[in-house]
Short mmCIF file of C-alpha atoms in Angstrom, two decimals:
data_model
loop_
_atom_site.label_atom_id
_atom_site.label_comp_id
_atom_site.label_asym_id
_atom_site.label_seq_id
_atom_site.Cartn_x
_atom_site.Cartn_y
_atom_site.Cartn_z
CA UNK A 1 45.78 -22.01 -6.77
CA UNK A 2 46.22 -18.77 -5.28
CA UNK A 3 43.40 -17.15 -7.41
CA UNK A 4 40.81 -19.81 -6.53
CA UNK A 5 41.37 -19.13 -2.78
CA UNK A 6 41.29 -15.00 -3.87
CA UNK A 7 37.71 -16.55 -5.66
CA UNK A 8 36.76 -18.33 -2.16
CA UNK A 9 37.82 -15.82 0.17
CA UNK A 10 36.64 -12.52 -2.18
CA UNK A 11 32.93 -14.55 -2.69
CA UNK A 12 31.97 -15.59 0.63
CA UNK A 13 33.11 -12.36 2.09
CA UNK A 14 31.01 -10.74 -0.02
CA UNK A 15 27.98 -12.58 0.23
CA UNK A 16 29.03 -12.41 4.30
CA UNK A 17 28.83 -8.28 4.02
CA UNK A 18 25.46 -8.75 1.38
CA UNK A 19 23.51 -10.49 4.12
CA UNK A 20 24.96 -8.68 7.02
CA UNK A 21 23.42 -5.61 5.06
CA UNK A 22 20.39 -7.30 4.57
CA UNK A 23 20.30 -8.20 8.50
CA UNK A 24 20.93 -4.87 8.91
CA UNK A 25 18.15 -3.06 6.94
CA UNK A 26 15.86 -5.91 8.30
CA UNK A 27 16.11 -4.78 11.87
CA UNK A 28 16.03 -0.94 11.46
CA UNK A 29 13.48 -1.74 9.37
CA UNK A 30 11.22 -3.77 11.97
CA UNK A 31 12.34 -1.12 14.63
CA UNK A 32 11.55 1.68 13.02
CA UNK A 33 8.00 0.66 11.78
CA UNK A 34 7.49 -1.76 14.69
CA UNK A 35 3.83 -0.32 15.38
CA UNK A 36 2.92 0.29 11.73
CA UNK A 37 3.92 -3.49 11.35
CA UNK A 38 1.52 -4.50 14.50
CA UNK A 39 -0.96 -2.21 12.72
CA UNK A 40 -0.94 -4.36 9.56
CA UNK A 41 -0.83 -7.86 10.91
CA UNK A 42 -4.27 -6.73 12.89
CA UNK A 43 -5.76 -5.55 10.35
CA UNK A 44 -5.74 -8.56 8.13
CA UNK A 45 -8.82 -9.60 6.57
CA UNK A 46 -10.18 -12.50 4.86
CA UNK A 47 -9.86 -10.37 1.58
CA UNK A 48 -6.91 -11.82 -0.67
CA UNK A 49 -6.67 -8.12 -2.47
CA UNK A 50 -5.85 -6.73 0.87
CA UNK A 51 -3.47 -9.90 1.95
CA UNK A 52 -1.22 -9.27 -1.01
CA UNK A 53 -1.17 -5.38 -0.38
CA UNK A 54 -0.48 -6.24 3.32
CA UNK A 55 1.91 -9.23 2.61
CA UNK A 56 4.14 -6.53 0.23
CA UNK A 57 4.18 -3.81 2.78
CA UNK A 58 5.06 -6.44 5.62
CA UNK A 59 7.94 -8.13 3.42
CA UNK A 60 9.21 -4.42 2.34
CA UNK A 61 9.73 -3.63 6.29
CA UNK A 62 10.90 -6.96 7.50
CA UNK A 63 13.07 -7.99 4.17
CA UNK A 64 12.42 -10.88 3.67
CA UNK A 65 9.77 -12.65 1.91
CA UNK A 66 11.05 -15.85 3.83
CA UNK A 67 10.60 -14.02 7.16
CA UNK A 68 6.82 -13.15 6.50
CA UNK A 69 6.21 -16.57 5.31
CA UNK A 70 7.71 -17.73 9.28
CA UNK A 71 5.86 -15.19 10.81
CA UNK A 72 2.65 -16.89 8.92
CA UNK A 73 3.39 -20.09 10.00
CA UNK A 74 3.36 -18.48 13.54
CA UNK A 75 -0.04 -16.36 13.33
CA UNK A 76 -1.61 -19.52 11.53
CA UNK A 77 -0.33 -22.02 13.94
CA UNK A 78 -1.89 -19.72 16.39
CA UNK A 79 -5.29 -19.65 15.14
CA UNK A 80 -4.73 -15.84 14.73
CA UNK A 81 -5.16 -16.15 10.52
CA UNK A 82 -6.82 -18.97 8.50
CA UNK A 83 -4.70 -20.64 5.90
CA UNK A 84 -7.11 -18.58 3.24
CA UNK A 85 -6.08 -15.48 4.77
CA UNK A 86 -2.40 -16.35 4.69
CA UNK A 87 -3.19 -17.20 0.74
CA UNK A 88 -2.98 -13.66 -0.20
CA UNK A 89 -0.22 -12.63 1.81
CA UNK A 90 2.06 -15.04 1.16
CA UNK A 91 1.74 -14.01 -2.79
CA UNK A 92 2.29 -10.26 -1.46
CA UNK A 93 5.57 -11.64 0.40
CA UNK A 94 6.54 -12.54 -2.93
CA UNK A 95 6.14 -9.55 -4.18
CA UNK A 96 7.77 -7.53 -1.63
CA UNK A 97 11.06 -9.31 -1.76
CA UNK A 98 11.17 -7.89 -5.67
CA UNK A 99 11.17 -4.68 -4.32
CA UNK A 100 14.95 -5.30 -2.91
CA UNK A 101 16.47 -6.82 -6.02
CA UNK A 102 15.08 -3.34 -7.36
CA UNK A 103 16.86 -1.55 -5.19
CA UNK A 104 20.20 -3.95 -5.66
CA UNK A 105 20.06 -3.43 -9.10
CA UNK A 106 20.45 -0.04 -9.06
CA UNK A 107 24.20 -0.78 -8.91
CA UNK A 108 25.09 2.26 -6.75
CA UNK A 109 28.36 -0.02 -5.71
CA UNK A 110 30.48 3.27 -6.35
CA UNK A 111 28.37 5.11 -3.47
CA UNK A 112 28.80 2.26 -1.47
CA UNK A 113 31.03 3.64 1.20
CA UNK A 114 29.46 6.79 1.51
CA UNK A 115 26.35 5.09 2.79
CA UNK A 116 28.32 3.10 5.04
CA UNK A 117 29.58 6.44 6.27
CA UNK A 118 26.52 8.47 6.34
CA UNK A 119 24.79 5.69 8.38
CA UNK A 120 27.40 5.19 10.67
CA UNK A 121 27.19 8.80 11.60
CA UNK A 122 24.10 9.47 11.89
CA UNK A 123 23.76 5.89 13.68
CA UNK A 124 26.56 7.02 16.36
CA UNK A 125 25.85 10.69 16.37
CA UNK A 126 22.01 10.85 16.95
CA UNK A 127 20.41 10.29 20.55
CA UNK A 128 16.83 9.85 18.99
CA UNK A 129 15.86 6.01 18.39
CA UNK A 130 14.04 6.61 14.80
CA UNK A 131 16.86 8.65 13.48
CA UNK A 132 19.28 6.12 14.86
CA UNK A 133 17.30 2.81 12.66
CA UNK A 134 16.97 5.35 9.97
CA UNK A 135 20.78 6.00 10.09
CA UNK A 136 21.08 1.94 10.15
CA UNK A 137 19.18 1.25 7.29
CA UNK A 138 21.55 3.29 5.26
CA UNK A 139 24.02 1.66 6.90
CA UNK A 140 22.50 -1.40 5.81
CA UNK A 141 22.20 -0.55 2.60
CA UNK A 142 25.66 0.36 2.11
CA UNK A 143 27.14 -2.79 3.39
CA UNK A 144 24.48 -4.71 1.00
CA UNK A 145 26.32 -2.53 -2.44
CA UNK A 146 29.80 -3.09 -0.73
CA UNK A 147 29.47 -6.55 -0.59
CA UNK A 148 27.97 -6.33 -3.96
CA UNK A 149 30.70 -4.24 -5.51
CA UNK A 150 33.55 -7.45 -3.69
CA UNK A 151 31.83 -10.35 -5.27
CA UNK A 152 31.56 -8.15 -8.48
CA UNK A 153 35.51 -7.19 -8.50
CA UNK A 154 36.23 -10.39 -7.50
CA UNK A 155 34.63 -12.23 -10.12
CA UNK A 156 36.53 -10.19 -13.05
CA UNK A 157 38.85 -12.64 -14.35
CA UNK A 158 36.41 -15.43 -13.93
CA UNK A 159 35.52 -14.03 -17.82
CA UNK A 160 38.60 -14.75 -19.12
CA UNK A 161 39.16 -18.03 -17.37
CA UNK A 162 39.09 -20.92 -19.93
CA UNK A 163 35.56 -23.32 -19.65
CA UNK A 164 34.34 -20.63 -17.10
CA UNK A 165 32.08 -18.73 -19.37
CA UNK A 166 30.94 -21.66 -21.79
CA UNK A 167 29.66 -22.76 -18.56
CA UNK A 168 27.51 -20.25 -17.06
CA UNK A 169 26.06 -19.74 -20.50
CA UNK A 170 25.15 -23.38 -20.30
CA UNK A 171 22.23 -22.52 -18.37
CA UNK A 172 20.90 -21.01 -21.02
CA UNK A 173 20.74 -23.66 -22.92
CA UNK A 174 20.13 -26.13 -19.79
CA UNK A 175 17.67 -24.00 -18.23
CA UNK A 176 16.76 -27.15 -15.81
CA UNK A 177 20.00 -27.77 -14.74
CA UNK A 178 20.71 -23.72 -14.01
CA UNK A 179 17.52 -23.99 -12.20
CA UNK A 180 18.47 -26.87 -10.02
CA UNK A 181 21.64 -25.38 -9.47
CA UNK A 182 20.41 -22.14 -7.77
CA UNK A 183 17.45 -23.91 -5.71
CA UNK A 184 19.79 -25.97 -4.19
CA UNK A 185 22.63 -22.90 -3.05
CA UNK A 186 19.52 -20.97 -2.33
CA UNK A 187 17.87 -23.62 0.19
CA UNK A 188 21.62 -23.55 1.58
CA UNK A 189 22.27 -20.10 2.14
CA UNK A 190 18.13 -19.75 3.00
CA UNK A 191 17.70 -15.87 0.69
CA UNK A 192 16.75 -15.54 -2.80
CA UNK A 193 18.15 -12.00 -2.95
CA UNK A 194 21.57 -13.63 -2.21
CA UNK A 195 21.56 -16.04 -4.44
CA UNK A 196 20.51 -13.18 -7.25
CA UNK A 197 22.73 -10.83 -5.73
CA UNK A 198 25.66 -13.35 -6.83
CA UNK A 199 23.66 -13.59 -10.22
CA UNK A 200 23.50 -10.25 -10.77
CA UNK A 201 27.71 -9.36 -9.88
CA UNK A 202 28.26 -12.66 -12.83
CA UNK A 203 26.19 -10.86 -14.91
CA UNK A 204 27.98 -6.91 -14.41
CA UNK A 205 31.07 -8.69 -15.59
CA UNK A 206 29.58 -10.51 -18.61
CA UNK A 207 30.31 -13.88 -17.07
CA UNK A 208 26.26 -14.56 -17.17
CA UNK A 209 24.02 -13.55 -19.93
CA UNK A 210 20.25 -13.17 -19.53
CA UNK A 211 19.48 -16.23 -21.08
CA UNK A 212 21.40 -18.23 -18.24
CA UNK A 213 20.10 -15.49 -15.48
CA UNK A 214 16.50 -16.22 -15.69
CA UNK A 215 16.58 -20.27 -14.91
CA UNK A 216 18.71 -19.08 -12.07
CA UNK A 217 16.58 -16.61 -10.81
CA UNK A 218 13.45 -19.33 -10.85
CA UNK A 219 15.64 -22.02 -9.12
CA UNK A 220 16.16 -19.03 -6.45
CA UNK A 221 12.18 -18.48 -5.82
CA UNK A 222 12.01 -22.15 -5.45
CA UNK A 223 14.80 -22.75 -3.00
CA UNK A 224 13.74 -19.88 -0.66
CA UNK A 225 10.40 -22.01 0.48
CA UNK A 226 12.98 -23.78 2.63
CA UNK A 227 12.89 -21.83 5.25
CA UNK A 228 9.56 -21.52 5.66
CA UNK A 229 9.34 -24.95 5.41
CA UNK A 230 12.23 -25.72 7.79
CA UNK A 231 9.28 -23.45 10.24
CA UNK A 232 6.95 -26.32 10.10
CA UNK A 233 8.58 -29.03 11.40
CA UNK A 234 6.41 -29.74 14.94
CA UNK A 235 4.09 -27.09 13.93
CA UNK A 236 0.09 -27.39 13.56
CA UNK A 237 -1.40 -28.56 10.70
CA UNK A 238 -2.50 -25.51 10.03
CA UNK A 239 1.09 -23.77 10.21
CA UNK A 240 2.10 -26.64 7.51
CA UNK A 241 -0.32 -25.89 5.37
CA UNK A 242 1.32 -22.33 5.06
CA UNK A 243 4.72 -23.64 4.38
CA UNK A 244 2.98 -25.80 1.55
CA UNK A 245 1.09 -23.45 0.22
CA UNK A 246 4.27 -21.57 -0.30
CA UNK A 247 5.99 -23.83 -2.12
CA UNK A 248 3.21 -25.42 -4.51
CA UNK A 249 2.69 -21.54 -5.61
CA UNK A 250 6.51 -21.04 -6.64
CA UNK A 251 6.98 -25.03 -7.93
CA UNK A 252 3.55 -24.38 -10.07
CA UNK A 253 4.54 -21.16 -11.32
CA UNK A 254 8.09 -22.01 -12.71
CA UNK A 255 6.28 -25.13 -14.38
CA UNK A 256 3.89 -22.53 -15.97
CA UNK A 257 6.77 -20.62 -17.23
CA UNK A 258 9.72 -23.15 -18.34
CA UNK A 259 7.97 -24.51 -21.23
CA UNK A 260 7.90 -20.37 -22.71
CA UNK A 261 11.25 -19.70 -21.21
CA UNK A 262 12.55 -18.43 -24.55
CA UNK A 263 10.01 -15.85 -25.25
CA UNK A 264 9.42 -14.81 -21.53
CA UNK A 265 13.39 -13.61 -21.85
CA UNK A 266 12.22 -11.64 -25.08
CA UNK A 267 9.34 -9.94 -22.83
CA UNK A 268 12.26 -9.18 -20.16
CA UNK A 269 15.03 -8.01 -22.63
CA UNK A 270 12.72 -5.44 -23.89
CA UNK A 271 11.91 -3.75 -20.28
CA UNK A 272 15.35 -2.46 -19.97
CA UNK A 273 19.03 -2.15 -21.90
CA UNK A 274 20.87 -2.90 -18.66
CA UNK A 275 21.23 -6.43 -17.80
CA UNK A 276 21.38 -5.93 -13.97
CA UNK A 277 17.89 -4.58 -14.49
CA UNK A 278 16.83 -7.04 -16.63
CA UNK A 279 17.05 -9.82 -13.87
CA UNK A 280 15.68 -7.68 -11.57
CA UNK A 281 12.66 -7.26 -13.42
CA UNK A 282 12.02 -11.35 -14.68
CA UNK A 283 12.45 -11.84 -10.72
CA UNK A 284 9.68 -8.83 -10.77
CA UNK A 285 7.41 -10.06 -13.19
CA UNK A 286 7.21 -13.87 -12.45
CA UNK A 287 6.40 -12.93 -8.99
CA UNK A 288 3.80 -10.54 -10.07
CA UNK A 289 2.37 -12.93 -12.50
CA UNK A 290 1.48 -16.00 -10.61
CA UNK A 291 -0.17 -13.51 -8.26
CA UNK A 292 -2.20 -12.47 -10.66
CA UNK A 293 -2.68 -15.88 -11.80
CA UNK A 294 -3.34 -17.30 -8.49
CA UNK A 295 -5.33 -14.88 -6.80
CA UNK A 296 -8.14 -15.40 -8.17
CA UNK A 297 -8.55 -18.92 -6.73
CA UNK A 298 -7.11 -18.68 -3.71
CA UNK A 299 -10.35 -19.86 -1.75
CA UNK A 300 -9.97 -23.27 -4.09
CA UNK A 301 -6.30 -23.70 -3.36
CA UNK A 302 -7.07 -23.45 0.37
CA UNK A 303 -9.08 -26.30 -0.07
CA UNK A 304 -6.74 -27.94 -2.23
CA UNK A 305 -4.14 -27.56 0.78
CA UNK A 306 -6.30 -28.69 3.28
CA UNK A 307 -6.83 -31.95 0.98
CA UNK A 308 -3.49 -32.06 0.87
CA UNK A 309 -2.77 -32.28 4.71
CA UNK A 310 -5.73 -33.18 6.95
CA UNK A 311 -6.29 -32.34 10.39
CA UNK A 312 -5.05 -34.19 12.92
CA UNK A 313 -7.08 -34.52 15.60
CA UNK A 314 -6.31 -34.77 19.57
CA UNK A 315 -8.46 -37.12 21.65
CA UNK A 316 -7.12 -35.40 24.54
CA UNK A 317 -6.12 -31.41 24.56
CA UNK A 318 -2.50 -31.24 25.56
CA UNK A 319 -2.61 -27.89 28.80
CA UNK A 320 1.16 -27.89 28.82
CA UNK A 321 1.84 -27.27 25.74
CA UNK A 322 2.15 -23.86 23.73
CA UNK A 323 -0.04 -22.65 21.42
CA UNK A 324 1.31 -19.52 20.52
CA UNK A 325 4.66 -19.10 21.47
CA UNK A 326 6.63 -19.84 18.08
CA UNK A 327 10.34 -19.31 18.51
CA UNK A 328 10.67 -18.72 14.82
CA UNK A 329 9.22 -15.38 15.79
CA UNK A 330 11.78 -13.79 18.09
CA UNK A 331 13.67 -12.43 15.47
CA UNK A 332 10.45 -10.09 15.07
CA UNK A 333 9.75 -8.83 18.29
CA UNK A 334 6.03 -7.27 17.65
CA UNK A 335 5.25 -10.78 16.14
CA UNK A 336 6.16 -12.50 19.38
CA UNK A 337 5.11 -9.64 21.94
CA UNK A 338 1.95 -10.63 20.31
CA UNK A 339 2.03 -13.77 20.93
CA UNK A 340 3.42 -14.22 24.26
CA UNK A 341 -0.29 -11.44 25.03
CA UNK A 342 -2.04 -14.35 23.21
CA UNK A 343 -0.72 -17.20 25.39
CA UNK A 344 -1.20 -15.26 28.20
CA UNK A 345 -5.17 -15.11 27.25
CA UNK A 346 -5.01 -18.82 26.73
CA UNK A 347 -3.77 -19.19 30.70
CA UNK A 348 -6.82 -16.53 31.83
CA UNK A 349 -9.08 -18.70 30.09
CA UNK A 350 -7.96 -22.26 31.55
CA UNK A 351 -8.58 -20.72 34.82
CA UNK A 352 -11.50 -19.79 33.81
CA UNK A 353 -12.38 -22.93 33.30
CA UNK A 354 -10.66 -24.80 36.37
CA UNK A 355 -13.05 -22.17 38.06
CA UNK A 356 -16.24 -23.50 36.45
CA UNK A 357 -15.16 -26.94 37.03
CA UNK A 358 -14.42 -26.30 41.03
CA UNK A 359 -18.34 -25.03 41.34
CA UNK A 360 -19.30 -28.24 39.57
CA UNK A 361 -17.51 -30.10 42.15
CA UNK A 362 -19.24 -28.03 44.95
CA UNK A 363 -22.52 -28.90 43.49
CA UNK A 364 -21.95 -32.35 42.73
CA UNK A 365 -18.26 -34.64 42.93
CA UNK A 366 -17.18 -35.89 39.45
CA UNK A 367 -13.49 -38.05 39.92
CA UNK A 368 -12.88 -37.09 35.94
CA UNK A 369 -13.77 -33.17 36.88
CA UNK A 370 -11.43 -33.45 39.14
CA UNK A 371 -8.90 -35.04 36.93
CA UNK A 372 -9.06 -32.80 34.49
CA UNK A 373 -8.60 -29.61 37.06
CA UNK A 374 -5.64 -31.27 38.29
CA UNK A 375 -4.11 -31.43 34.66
CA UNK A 376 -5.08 -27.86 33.59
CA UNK A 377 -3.54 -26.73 36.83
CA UNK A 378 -0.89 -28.75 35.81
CA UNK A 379 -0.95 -26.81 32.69
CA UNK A 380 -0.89 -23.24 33.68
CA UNK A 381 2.04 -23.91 35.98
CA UNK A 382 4.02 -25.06 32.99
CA UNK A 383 2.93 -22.52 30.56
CA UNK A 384 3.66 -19.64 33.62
CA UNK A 385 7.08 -21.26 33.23
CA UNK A 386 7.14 -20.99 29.08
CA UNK A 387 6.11 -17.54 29.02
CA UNK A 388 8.17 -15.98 31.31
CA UNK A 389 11.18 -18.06 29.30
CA UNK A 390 9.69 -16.53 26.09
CA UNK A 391 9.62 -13.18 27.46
CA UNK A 392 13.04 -13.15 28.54
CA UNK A 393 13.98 -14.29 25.14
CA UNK A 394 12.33 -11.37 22.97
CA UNK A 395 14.41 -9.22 26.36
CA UNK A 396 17.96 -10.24 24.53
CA UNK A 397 16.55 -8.58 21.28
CA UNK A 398 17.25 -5.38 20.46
CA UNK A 399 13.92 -3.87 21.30
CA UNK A 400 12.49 -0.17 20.85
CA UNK A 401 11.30 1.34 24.29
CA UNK A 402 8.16 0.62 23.27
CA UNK A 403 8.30 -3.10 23.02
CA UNK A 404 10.28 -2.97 26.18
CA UNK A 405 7.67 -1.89 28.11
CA UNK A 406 5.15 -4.64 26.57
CA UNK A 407 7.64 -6.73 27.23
CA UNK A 408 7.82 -5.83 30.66
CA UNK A 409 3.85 -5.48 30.99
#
């Protein structure tokens, strides 16, 4: 009994220090490149060539391929992208996230606490911000192999624990079932790179063997959609049409690929001799393969999507409530700087347009002008309200002086 509770206890705080790394990296990261980031998401054109270059870069600074896919939802929902601009990015947000397991599966676990060291110091020591987010990157980084190297160690004697084994390796033969198995933890714990993370430790101690890996890496690509799914709920249309579009790319893509499951391993066990790596690079090239795939028609699955889920339309335009101001953004400051400028906008032009209607009453009295002044006035007093609470939201963040003064501005 005692060893299942070492199992429990060595695990989750394992995977606790893996994603505290991850949340680590993530918000030097974003701090660090917080302008180049604003730079990007401006720049982003109806070309899907340049969505999946920008999606990678974006996912590469913010971590997360889930996090992009949010931050989509957001600039969609917003009327700031169409959903065939988002087509390309989210397949470079796939793409991106690889880029991590890469890195994991370097398996520097040994160096571990020297980056936690380095990072700390130069974290704690240095009084300029970008040398400070460099310094917690590294930081980052290190807790990400620490946690790694726990889950690894503790793990060990799961290979010579009777049925324990037999069963991982089960996968392999029950690809659906291994697949099932890590959507569902993966929708739980809401990051792919966990969920291969833990893959990857089974597999250092021989617990998992390739054959069993892959399903469980697929199931992990699939299960990560939930969060950007979860970022839909009382969204736009046009924002659920993102989280969709997610989805249908990685459920179509493992379908593609489950049916040649055997000799897409083969293709894998010849890019490498290390196992670790191995993984690392099936999760590489599915990803990179059903952009390659999809790409090409991403104008056609736009429509498909907007099939899919029609537009709902409004009889009568709702002034109180936000259009732009997406909570799921927050954790991305520049993301919701942006739109907290773009809601204010929206404000300038409703009194714009009480304006216009006032000199229409002048001229001639319409009841319904007057109406509808009332409930656009009505409007701006309650968005006034929702900005400045959005505002002092992104303040609690950890902001760079920069932002700081946006957010101020």
């Amino acid at each position: 009994m005692s060893f299942v509770f070492q199992l429990i206890f060595g695990v989750a705080g394992g995977l606790a220090l893996f994603l505290y790394g991850m949340n680590l990296c993530s918000d030097g990261l974003q701090r660090a490149s917080g302008s180049a980031l604003k730079t990007i998401l401006s720049k982003l054109t109806s070309n899907p060539v340049m969505g999946v270059i920008f999606g990678t870069i974006v996912t590469v600074l913010i971590q997360s391929s889930s996090a992009t896919t949010v931050i989509l939802v957001g600039l969609v929902g917003a009327k700031l992208m169409t959903l065939a601009q988002s087509i390309g990015v989210i397949l470079g947000a796939d793409i991106g996230t690889t880029l991590t397991v890469q890195l994991i599966a370097f398996n520097v676990t040994s160096y571990s606490l020297l980056f936690i060291a380095v990072g700390f110091a130069i974290n704690f020591i240095s009084k300029r911000d970008k040398v400070k987010q460099i310094g917690q990157v590294i930081l980052g980084f290190g807790m990400i192999f620490f946690g790694l190297g726990i889950m690894s160690s503790t793990m060990q004697p799961l290979k010579d624990y009777p049925g324990v084994p037999e069963l991982f390796a089960s996968f392999g033969s029950s690809p659906l079932m291994g697949l099932l198995v890590s959507t569902i933890f993966t929708a739980i714990i809401q990051g792919s790179a966990a969920t291969i993370g833990i893959v990857l430790s089974l597999s250092l101690q021989g617990i998992v063997p390739l054959e069993a890996a892959i399903p469980l890496v697929l199931g992990a690509n699939i299960g990560t959609c939930v969060t950007a799914l979860l970022a839909t709920i009382g969204a736009p249309t046009e924002a659920k049409r993102v989280g969709i579009a997610h989805v249908l790319f990685k459920i179509l893509g493992v379908v593609i690929i489950m049916p040649f499951v055997v000799p897409f391993t083969s293709l894998v066990r010849m890019t490498a001799t290390d196992i670790t790596r191995q993984i690392a690079n099936a999760h590489t090239i599915f990803n990179v393969g059903i952009t390659v795939l999809f790409l090409p028609f991403a104008g056609k699955f736009a429509q498909l999507i907007e099939w899919m889920i029609p537009e709902k339309t409004e009889a009568i335009p709702d002034f109180q409530k936000p259009q732009y101001l997406k909570r799921q953004s927050l954790d991305t400051p520049v993301i919701a700087i942006e739109q907290a400028r773009a809601e204010t906008g929206r404000v300038a032009q409703m009194v714009q347009e009480m304006a216009v209607g006032l000199t229409q009453i002048l001229d001639n009295y319409d009841e319904t002008v007057v109406e509808k002044i009332n409930q656009i006035e009505a409007g701006i007093d309650q968005l006034y309200r929702e900005i400045i609470h959005f505002l002092s939201e992104i303040a609690q963040h950890n902001l760079t002086k920069e932002q700081s003064n946006e957010n101020i501005l």
